[in-house]
Every structure is written in C-alpha cells, then in structure tokens.
PDB file of C-alpha atoms in Angstrom:
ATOM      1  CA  UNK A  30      29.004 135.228  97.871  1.00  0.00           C
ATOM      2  CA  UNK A  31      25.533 136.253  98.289  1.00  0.00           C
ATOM      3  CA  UNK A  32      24.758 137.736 101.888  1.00  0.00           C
ATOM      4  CA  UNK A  33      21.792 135.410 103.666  1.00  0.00           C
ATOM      5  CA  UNK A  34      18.556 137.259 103.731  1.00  0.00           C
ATOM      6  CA  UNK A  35      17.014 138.640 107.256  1.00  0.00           C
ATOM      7  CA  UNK A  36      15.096 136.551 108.936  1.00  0.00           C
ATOM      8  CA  UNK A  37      11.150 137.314 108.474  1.00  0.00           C
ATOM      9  CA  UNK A  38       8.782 136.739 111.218  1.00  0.00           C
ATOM     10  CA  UNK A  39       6.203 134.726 110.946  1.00  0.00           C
ATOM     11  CA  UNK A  40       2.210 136.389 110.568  1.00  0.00           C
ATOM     12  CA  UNK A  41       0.658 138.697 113.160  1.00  0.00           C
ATOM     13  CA  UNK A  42      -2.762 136.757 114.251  1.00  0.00           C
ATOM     14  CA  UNK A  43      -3.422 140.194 115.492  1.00  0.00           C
ATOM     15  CA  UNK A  44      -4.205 142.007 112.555  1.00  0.00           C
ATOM     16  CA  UNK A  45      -6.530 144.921 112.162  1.00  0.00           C
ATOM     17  CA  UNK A  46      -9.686 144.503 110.502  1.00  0.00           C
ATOM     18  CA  UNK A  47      -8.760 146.714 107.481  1.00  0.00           C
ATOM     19  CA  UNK A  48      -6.114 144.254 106.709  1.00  0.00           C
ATOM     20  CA  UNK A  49      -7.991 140.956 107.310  1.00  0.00           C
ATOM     21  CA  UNK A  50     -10.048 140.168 104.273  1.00  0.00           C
ATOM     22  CA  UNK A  51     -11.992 137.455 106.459  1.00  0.00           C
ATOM     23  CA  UNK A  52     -12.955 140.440 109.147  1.00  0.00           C
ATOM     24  CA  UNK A  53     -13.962 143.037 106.571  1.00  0.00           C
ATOM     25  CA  UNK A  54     -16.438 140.092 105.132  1.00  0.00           C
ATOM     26  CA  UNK A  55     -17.953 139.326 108.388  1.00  0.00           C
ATOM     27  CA  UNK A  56     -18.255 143.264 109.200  1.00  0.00           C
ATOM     28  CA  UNK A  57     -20.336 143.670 106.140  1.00  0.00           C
ATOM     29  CA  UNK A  58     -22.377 140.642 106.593  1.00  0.00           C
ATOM     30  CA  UNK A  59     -23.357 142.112 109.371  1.00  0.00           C
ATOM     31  CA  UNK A  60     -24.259 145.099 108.103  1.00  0.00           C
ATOM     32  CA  UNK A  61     -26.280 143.530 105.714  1.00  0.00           C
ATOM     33  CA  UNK A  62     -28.202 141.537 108.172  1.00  0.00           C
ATOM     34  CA  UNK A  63     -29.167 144.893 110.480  1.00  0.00           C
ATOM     35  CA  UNK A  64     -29.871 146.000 107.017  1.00  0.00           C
ATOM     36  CA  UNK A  65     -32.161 142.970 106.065  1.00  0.00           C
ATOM     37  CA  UNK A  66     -33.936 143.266 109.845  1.00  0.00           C
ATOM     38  CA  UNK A  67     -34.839 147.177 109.545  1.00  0.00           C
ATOM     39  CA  UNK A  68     -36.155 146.545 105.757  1.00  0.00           C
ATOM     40  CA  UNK A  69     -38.344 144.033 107.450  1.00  0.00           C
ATOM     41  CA  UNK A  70     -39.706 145.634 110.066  1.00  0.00           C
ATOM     42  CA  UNK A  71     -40.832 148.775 107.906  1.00  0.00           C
ATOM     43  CA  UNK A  72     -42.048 146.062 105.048  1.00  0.00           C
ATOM     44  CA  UNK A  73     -44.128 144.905 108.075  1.00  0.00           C
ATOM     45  CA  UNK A  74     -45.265 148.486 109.700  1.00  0.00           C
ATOM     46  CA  UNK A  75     -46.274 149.683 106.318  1.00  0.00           C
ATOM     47  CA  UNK A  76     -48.383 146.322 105.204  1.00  0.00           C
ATOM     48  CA  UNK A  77     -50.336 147.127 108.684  1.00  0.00           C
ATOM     49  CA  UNK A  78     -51.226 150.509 108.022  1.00  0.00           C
ATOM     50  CA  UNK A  79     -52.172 149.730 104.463  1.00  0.00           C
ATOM     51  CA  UNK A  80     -54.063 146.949 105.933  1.00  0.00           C
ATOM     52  CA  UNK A  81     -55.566 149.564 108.452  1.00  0.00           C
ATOM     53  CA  UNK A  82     -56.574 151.842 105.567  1.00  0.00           C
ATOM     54  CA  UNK A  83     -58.124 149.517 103.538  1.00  0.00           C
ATOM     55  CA  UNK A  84     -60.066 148.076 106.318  1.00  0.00           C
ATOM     56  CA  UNK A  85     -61.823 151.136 106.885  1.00  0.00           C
ATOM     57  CA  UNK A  86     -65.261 151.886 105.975  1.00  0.00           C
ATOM     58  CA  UNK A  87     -65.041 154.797 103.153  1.00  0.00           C
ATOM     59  CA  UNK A  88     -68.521 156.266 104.035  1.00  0.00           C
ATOM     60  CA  UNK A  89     -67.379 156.198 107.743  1.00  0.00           C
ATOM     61  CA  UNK A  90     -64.587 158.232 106.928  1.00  0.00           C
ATOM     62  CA  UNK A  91     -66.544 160.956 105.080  1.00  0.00           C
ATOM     63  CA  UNK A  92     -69.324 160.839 107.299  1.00  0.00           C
ATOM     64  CA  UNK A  93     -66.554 161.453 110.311  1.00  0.00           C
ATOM     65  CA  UNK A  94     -65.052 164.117 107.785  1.00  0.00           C
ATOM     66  CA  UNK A  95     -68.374 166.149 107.800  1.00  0.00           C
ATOM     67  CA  UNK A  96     -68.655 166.124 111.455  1.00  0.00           C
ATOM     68  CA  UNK A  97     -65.633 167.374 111.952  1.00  0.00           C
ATOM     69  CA  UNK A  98     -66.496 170.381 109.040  1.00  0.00           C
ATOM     70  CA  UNK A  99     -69.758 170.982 111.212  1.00  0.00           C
ATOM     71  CA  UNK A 100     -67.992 171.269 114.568  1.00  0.00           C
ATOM     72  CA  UNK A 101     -65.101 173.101 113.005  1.00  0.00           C
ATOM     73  CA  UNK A 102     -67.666 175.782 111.559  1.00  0.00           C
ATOM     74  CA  UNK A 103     -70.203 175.471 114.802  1.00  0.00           C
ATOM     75  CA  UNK A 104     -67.383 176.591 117.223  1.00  0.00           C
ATOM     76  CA  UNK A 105     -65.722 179.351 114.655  1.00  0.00           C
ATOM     77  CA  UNK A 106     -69.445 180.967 114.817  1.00  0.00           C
ATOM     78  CA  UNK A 107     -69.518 180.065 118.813  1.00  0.00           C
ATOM     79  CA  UNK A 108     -66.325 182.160 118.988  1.00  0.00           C
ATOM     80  CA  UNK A 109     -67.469 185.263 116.580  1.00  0.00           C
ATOM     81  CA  UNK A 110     -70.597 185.518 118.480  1.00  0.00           C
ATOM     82  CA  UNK A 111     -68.615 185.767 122.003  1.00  0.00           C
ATOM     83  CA  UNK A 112     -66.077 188.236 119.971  1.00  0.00           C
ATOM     84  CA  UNK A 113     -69.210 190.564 118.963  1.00  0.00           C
ATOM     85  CA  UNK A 114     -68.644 190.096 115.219  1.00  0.00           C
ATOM     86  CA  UNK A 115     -70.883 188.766 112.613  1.00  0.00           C
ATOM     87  CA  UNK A 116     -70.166 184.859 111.664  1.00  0.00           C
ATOM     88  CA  UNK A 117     -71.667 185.552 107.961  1.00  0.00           C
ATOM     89  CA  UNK A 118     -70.067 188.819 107.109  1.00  0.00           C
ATOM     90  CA  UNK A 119     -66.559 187.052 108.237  1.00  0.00           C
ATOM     91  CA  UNK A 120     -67.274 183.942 106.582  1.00  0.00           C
ATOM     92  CA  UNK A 121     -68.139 186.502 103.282  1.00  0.00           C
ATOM     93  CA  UNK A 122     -64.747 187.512 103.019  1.00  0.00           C
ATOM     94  CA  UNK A 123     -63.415 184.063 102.257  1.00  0.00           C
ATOM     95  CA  UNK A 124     -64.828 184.499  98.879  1.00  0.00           C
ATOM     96  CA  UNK A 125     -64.188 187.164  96.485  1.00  0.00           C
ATOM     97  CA  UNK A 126     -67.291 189.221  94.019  1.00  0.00           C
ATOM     98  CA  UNK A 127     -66.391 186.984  90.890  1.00  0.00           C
ATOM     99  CA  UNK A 128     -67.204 184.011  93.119  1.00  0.00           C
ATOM    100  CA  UNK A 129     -70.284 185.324  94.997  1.00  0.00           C
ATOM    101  CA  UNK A 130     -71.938 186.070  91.668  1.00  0.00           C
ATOM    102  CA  UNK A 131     -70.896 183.060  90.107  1.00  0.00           C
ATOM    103  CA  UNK A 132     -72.446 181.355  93.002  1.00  0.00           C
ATOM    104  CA  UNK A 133     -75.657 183.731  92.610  1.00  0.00           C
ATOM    105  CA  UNK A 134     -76.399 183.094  89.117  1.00  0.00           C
ATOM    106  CA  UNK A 135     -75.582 179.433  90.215  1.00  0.00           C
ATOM    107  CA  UNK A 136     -78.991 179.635  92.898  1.00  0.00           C
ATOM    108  CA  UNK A 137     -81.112 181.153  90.401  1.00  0.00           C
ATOM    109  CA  UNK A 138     -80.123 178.732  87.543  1.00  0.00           C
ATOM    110  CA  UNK A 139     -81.117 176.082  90.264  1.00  0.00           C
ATOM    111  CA  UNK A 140     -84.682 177.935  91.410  1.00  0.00           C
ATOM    112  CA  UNK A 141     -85.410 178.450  87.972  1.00  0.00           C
ATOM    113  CA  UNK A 142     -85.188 174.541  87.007  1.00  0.00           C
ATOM    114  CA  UNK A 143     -87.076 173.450  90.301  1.00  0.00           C
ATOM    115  CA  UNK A 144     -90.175 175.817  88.962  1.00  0.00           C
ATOM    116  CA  UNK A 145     -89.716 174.595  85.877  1.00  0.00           C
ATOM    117  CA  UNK A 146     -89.107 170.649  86.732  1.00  0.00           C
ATOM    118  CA  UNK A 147     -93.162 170.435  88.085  1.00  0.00           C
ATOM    119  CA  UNK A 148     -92.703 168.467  91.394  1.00  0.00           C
ATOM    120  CA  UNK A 149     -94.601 169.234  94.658  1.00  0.00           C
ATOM    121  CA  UNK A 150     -97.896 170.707  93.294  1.00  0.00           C
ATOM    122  CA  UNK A 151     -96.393 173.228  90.860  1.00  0.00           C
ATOM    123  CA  UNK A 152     -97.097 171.256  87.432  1.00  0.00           C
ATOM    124  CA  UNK A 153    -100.314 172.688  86.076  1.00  0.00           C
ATOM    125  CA  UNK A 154    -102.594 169.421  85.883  1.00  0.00           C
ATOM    126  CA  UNK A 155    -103.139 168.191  82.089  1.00  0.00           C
ATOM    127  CA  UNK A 156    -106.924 168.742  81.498  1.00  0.00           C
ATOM    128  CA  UNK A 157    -106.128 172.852  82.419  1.00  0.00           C
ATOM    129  CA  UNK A 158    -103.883 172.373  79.498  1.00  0.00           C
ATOM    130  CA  UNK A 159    -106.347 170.661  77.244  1.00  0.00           C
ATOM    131  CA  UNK A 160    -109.163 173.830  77.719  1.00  0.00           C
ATOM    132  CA  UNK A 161    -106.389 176.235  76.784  1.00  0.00           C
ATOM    133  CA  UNK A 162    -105.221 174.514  73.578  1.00  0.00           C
ATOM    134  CA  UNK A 163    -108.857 173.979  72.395  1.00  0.00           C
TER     135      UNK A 163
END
C-alpha cells in the first residue's frame, strides 16, 4: 500500500518580486524607460549647446578673447603700479635669456627686412640708380 501524498497548497499570489518572473520584467522595463528618458534629455542638452557653439560668430569670440587679454594685462600693471613695482621688469621674468634673445634677433630680422622691403619713402627712386650705374 502506498501512503497518500500531503496535500499541497495551492500558489501564493503574494510572491516576492525575485520570484515572479512577470515582476522582475516589468522592474526592468522600467528601468529601461528612466534609462531611455535621461539619454534623451542629455541627447537634447548637448545638441543645444553644440547648436549654441556653432551659432557663434568666430571673430566675435577672438575679438572678446583679446579684450579680455587687454583688461587682464591693463589691471595686472594697475595693480604693480599701486604695489610700487615695475610692470615690465615683472612681466620680464615670465621669459627666460634663450627666449629674450630669440625674440631680439627676431626684431632685428624684422627691422632689417622693413629697410630693406622700400615702402614709405625709403626706396631710393630709379633714375638715382641709373646715374650711379652709368
């Protein structure tokens, strides 16, 4: 004789969602929708400021960029000058000897080929140069 089995209830409606193949779906669907909405919304912030960018005029940019230089340097001399100290001597020590004479021999170079180049009066005229060949 074979002893009857126990009696087995029927299924809890009341799982928990670790259990419930149907919950753990919707929780990542979910997920994946907050997901979809933030990916959006940067998509959408980051088109505008590209849009932003390129709507910008590039010579208004560097023109704004040079003012701001000018200032910057106009107000670091205002504040030597109140602190006693000389704006040039200070602004010498940004750059070291190789530089400087680099940047001498640069000037000359440049002096040189604006004597040499003849513009503004400094080009001896042509018939001078005619009685000194002949």
């Amino acid at each position: 004789m074979t002893s009857p089995a126990p009696p087995t209830s029927p299924p809890s409606t009341t799982e928990s969602p670790s259990t419930n193949p149907l919950a753990e779906k919707q929780l990542k669907f979910k997920a994946l929708l907050a997901r979809k909405a933030s990916s959006t919304q940067a998509n959408h912030q980051a088109v505008i400021a590209e849009h932003r960018r390129l709507k910008l005029d590039n010579s208004l940019l560097s023109r704004l960029e040079r003012k701001k230089a000018d200032a910057e340097q106009k107000l670091a001399k205002q504040d030597a000058e109140e602190a006693g100290e000389d704006y040039e001597r200070k602004r010498a020590w940004d750059w070291t000897i190789e530089e400087s004479l680099k940047w001498d021999e640069r000037r000359g170079q440049k002096s040189e080929n604006r004597d040499k180049a003849g513009f503004a009066g400094t080009m001896v005229p042509w018939f001078v140069m005619l009685g000194s060949c002949v």
